[in-house]
Coordinates of C-alpha atoms and ligand atoms in Angstrom, one line a residue:
X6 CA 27.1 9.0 18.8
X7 CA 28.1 6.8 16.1
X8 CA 28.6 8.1 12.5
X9 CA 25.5 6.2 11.3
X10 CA 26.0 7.1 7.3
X11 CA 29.7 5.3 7.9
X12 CA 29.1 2.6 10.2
X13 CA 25.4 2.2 8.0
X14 CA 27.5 1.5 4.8
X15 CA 29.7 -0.6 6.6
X16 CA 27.6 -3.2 8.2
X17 CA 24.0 -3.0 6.1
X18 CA 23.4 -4.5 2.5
X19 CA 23.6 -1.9 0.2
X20 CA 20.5 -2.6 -1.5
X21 CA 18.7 1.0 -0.7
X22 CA 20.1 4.3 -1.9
X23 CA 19.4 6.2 1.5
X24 CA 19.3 10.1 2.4
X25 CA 22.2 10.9 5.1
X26 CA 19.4 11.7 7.9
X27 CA 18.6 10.0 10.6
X28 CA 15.9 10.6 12.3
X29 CA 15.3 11.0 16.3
X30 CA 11.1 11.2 16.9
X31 CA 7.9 12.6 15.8
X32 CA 4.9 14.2 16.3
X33 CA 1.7 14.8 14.0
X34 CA 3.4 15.2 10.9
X35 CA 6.3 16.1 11.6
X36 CA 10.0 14.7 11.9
X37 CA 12.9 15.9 14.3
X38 CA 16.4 14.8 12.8
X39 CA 19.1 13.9 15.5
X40 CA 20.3 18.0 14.4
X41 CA 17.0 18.7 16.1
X42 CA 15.7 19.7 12.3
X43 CA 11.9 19.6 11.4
X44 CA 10.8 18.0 8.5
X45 CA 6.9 18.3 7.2
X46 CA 6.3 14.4 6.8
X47 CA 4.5 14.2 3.0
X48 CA 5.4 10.5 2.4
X49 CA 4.7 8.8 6.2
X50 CA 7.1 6.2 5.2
X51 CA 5.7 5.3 2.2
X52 CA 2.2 5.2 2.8
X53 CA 2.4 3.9 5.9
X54 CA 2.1 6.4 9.1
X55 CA -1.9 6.4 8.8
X56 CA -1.8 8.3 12.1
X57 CA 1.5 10.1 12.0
X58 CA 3.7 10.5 14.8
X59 CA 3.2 9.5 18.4
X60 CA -0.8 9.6 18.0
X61 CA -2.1 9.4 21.5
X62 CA -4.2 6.4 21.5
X63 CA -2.1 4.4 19.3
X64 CA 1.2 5.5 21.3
X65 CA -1.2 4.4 24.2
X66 CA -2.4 0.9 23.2
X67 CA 1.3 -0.4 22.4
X68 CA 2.4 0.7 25.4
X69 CA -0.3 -0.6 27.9
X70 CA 0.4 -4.0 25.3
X71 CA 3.9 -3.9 25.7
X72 CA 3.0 -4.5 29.4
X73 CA 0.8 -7.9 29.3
X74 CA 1.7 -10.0 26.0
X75 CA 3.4 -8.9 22.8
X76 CA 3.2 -12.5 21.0
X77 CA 2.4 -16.1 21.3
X78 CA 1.6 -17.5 18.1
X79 CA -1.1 -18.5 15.9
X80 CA -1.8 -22.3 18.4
X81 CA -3.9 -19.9 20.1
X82 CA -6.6 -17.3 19.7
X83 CA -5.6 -13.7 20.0
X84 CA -8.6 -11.5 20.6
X85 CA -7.4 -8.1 19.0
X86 CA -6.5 -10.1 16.1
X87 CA -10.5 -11.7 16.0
X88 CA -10.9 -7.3 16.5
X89 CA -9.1 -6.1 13.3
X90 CA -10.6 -9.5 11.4
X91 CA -14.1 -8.3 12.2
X92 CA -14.0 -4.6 11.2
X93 CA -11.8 -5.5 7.9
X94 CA -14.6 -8.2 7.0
X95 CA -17.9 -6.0 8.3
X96 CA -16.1 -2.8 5.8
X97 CA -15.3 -4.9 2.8
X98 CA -16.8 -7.8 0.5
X99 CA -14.5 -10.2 2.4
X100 CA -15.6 -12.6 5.0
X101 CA -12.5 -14.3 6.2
X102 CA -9.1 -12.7 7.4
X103 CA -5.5 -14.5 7.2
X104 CA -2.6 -12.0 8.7
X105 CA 1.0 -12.1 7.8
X106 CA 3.5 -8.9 8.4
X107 CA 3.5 -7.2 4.9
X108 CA 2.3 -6.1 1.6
X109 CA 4.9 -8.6 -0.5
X110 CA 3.5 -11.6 2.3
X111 CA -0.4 -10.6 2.1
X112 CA -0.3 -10.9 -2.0
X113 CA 1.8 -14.3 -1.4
X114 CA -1.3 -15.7 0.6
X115 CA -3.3 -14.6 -2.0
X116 CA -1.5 -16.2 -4.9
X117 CA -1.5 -19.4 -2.4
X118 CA -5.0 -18.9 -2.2
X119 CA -6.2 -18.5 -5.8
X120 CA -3.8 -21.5 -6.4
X121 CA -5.4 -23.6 -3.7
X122 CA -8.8 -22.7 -4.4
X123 CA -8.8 -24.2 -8.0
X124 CA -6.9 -27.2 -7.0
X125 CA -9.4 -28.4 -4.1
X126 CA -12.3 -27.7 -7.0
X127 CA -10.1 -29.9 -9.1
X128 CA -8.8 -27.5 -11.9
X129 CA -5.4 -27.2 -12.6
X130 CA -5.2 -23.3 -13.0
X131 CA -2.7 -21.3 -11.7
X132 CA -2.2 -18.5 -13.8
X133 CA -2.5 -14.7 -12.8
X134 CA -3.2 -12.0 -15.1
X135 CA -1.0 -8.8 -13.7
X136 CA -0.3 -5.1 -14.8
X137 CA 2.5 -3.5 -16.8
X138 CA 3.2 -0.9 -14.3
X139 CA 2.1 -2.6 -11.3
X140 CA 3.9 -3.1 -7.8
X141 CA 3.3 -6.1 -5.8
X142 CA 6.1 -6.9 -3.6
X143 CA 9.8 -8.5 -3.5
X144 CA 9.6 -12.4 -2.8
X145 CA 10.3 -14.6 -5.7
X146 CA 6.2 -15.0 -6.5
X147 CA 5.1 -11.2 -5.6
X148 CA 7.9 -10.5 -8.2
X149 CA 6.9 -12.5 -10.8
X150 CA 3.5 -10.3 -10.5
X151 CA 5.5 -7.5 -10.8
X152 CA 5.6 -6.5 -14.8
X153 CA 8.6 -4.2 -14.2
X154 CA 12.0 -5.7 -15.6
X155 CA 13.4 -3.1 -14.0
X156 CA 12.8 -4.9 -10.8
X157 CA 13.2 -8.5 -12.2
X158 CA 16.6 -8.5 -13.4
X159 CA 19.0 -11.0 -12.0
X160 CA 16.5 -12.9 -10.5
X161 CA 15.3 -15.1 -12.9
X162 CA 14.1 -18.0 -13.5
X163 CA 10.9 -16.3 -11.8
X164 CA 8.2 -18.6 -10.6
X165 CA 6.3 -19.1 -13.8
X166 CA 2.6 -18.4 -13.6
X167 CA 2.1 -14.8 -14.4
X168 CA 1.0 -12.9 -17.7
X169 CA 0.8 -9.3 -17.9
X170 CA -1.1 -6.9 -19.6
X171 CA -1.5 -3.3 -20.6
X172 CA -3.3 -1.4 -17.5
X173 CA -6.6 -0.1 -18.1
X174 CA -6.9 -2.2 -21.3
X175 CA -9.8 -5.1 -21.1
X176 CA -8.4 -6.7 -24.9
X177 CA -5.0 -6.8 -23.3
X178 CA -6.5 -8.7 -20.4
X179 CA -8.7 -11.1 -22.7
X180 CA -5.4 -11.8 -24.7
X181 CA -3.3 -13.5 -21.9
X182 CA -6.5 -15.0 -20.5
X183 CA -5.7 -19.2 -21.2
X184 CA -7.5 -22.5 -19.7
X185 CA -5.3 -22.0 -16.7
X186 CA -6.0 -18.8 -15.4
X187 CA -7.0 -18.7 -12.0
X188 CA -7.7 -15.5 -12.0
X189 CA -6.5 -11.1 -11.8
X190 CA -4.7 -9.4 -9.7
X191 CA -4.4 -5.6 -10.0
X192 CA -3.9 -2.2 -8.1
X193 CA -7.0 0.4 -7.6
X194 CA -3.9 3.0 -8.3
X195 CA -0.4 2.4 -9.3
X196 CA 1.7 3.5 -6.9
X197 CA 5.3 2.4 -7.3
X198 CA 4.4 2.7 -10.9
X199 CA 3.4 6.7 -10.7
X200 CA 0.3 7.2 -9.0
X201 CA -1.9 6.0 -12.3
X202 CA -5.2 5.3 -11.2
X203 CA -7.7 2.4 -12.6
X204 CA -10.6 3.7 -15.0
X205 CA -13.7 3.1 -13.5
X206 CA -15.3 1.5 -16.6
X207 CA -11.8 -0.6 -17.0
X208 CA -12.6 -1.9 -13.3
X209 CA -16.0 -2.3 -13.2
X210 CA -16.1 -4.3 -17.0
X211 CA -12.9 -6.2 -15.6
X212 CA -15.0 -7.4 -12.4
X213 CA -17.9 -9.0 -15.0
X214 CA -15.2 -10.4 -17.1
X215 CA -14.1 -12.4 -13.9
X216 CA -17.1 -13.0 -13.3
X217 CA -18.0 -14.6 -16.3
X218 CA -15.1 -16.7 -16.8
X219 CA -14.9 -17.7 -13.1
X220 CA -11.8 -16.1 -12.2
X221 CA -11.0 -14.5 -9.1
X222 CA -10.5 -10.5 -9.1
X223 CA -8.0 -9.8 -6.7
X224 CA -7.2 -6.2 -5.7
X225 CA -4.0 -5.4 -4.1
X226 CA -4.8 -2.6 -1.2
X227 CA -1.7 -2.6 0.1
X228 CA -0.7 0.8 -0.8
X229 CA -4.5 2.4 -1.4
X230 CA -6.0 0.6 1.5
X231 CA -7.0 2.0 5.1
X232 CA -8.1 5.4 4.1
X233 CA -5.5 6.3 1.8
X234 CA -7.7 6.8 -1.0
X235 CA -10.8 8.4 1.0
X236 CA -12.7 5.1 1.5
X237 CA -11.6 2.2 3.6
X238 CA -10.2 0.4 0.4
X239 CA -10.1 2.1 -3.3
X240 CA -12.1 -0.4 -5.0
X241 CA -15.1 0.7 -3.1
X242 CA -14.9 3.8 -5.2
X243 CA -16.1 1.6 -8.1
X244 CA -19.0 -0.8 -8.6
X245 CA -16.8 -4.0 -8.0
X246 CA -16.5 -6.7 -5.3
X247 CA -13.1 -8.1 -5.5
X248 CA -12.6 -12.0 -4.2
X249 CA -9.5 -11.1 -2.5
X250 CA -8.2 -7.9 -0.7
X251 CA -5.1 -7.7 0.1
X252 CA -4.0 -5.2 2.9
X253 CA -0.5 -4.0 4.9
X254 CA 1.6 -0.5 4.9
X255 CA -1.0 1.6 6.7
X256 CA -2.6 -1.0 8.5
X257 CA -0.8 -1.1 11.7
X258 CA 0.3 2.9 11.4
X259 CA 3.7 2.1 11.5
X260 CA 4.0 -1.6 12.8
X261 CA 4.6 -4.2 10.3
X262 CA 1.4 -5.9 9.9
X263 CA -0.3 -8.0 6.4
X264 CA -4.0 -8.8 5.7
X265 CA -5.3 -11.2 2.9
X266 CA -9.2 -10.6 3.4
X267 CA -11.1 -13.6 1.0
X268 CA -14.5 -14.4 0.5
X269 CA -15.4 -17.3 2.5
X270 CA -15.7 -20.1 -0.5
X271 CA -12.4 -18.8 -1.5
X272 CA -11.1 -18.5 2.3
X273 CA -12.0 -22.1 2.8
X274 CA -9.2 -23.4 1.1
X275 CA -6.4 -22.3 3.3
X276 CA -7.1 -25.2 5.4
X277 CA -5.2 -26.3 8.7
X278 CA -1.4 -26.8 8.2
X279 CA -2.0 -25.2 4.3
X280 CA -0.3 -21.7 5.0
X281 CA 1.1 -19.6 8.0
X282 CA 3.1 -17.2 9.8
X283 CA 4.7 -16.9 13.1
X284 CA 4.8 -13.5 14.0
X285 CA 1.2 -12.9 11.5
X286 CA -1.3 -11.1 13.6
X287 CA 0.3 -10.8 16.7
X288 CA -0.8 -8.9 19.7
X289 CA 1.5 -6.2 19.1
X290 CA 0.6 -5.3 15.2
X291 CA -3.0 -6.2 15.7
X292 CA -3.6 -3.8 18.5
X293 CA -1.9 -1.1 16.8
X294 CA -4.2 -2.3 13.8
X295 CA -7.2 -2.4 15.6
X296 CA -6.6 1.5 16.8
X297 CA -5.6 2.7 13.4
X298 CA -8.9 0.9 12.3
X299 CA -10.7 3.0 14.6
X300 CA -9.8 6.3 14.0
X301 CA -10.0 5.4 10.6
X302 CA -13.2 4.5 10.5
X303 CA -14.8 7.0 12.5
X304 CA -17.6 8.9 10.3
X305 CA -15.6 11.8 9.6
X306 CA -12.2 10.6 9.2
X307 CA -12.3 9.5 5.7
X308 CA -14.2 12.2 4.6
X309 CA -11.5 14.4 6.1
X310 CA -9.3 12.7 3.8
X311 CA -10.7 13.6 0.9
X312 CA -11.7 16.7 1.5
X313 CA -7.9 17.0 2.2
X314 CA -7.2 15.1 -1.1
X315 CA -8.8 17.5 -3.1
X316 CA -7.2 20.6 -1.5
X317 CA -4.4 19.1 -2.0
X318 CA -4.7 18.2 -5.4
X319 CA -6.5 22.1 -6.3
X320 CA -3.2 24.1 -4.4
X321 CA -0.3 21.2 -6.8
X322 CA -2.7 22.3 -9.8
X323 CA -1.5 25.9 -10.2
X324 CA 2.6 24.4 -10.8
X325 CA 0.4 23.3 -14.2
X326 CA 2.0 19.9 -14.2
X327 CA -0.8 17.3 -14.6
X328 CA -1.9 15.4 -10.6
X329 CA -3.3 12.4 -10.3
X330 CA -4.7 10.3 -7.7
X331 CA -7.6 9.6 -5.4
X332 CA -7.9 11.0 -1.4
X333 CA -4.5 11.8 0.6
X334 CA -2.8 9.9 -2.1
X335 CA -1.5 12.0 -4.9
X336 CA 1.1 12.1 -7.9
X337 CA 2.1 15.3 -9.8
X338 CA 3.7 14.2 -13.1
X339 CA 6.8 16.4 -13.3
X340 CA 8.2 17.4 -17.2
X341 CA 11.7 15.6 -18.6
X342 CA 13.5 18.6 -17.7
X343 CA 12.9 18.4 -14.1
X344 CA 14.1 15.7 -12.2
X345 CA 11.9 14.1 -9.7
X346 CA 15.0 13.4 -7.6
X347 CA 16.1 16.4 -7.6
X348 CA 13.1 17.9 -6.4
X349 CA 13.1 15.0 -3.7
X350 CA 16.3 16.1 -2.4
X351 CA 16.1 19.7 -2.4
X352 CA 12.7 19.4 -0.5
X353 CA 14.5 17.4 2.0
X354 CA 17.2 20.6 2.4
X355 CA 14.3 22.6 3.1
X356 CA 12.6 20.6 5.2
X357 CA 9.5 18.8 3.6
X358 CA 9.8 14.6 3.1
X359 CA 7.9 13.2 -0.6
X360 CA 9.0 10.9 -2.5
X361 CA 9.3 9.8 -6.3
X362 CA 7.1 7.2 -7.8
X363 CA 7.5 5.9 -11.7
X364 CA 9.3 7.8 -14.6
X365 CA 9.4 11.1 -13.2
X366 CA 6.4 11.7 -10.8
X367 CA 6.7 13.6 -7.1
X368 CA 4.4 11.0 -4.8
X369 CA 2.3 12.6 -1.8
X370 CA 1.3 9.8 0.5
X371 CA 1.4 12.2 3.7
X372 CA -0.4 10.6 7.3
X373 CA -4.0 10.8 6.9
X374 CA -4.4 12.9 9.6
X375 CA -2.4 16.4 7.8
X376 CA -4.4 19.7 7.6
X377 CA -5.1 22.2 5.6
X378 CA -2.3 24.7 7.4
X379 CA 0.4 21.9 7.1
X380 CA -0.7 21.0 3.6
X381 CA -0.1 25.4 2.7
X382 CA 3.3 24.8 4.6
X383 CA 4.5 21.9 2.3
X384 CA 3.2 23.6 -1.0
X385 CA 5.2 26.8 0.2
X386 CA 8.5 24.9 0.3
X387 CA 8.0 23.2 -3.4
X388 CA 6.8 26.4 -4.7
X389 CA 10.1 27.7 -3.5
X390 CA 12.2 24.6 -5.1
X391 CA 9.9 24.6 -8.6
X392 CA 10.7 28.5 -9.2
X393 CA 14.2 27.7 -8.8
Ligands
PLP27 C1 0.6 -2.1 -4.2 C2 1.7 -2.7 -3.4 N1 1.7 -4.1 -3.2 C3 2.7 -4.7 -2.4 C4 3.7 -4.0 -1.9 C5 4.8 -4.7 -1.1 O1 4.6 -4.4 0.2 P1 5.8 -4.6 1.3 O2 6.9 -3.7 0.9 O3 5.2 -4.4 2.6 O4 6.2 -6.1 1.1 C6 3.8 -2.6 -2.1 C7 4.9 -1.8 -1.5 O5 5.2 -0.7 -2.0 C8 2.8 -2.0 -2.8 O6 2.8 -0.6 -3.0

């Protein structure tokens, strides 16, 4: 066996600070390290692992795919793709489905999209309104959304185009709105940014300002999409209809899959030859898709999830740090003196994966399909760590 923390530093770019684990299978919710240890899965690799580990019918479907066709290209039609297209569009305010293979990709499209859409209407407005605080992916243009300079340093000039204002704050958005703003692109929750969810009046009031200065509302589901929050997408929590979804980490339960979901008037101008992607949609992520979608969307799934959610949230209340956060995802906002990292490492000693989200805030994204008994397990070993 090769000595994978040695030969990792050696031949991978260092730009991730990794644990020295690696890890050998799973089932459920749980992890096996190549030790044979068991970790209680509370992150599911960042929002990701809808259906945690080796989940029978998705395990299934990639197999049985694995044996016809696992890609060809968008010159032809693939029918689980058409699949996943129609349940996204019948369970959102979206008509029209373009798939690439992540979160950063899917908001690309839809800053293509808004761009596009003004141009063929003959309007030169390319401006989107962001969030300080917000998280919207890593290539030059999903960065520029990004209001962190945290994240931006080095890599200027950024595309230029983006203005960013204070989250949950309509006067802030009305200030940096300018002749050329196409439109608003914002997160139901934070999540990179700590779990900080949107007001309700904030969203909904956002939605008629859009809608009165014809600009498109864009809601970036990448993280609180598919269940996460307790509905299929977090803005149906709230009285809004966004003109753009976008869609990816839990999607595909583990296989790399993007979704920018438009309403059609807006959908129409991605036009042949105007925007694509090789692998996007392929048999393999959209069958894997299509089951997640499923399960997801079976009558009592999502209200599993938030039943979940809440016990959850009620069992992190009695640490008395304030928790935030909607459904299975979940943020508790830890005090200066303890260190988020600290309590991210010592859980992984004993056995239970979160992660850390913002300044100093423990993030619970665990796979949607956790129960109450696992969920007692988890708060037993951070009990242990917080009384230390
Ligand atoms: C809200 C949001 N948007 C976009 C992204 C970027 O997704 P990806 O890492 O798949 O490119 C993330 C990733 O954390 C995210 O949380």
């Amino acid at each position: 066996m090769i000595d994978f923390v040695e030969k990792g530093n050696e031949y991978l770019i260092g730009n991730y600070t990794r644990f020295p684990i690696s890890f050998e299978k799973g089932e459920g919710v749980y992890l096996y390290d190549k030790a044979g240890k068991k970790y209680l899965d509370m992150l599911a690799g960042i929002a990701v692992n809808t259906l945690g580990y080796n989940h029978p019918a998705l395990t299934e479907a990639i197999c049985q795919q694995a044996k016809k066709v696992l890609h060809v290209s968008n010159l032809f039609y693939i029918e689980p793709q058409i699949e996943v297209a129609k349940l996204l569009v019948e369970n959102s305010s979206g008509d029209k489905v373009f798939f690439s293979n992540s979160g950063a990709e899917a908001n690309e499209a839809a800053i293509k999209l808004a761009r596009k859409y003004f141009y063929d209407k003959g309007q030169y407005r390319y401006e989107l309104i962001t969030f300080k605080g917000g998280f919207h992916g890593r290539t030059m243009k999903t960065l520029a959304a990004t209001a962190n300079p945290a994240y931006q340093e080095g890599f200027e000039p950024l595309p230029e185009g983006f203005k960013y204002a204070e989250f949950n704050n309509l006067d802030s958005v009305k200030e940096q709105l300018t002749d050329k703003t196409a439109g608003v692109m914002v997160e139901v929750i934070q999540g990179e940014g700590g779990v900080n969810p949107v007001d309700k009046t904030f969203i909904e009031e956002l939605y008629l300002f859009c809608k009165q200065n014809d600009l498109l509302l864009i809601v970036d589901e990448v993280q609180t999409g598919i269940g996460r929050t307790g509905k299929l997408f977090g803005y149906q929590y709230f009285d809004v209809e966004p003109d753009i979804i976008t869609s990816a980490k839990g999607l595909g339960g583990g296989v790399p899959i993007g979704a920018t979901i438009a309403k059609k008037e807006v959908a129409s101008a991605l036009s042949p030859g105007t925007h694509g992607s090789t692998f996007g949609g392929n048999y393999l992520a959209t069958v894997s898709a299509l089951v997640v979608l499923k399960e997801v969307l079976k009558e009592e799934f999502l209200e599993k999830v938030r039943e979940n959610g809440e016990y959850l949230k009620e069992k992190l209340r009695k640490f008395g740090y304030p928790i935030k956060g909607l459904g299975l995802m979940v943020g508790m906002e830890l005090p200066e003196e303890i260190s988020v990292k600290d309590v991210v490492r010592k859980a992984l000693d004993k056995g239970l994966i979160v992660g850390s989200a913002g300044k100093n805030t423990l993030r619970f994204v665990p796979p949607l399909i956790i129960k109450k008994e696992e969920i007692d397990d988890g708060i037993d070993i951070l009990t242990k760590i917080l009384k230390d």
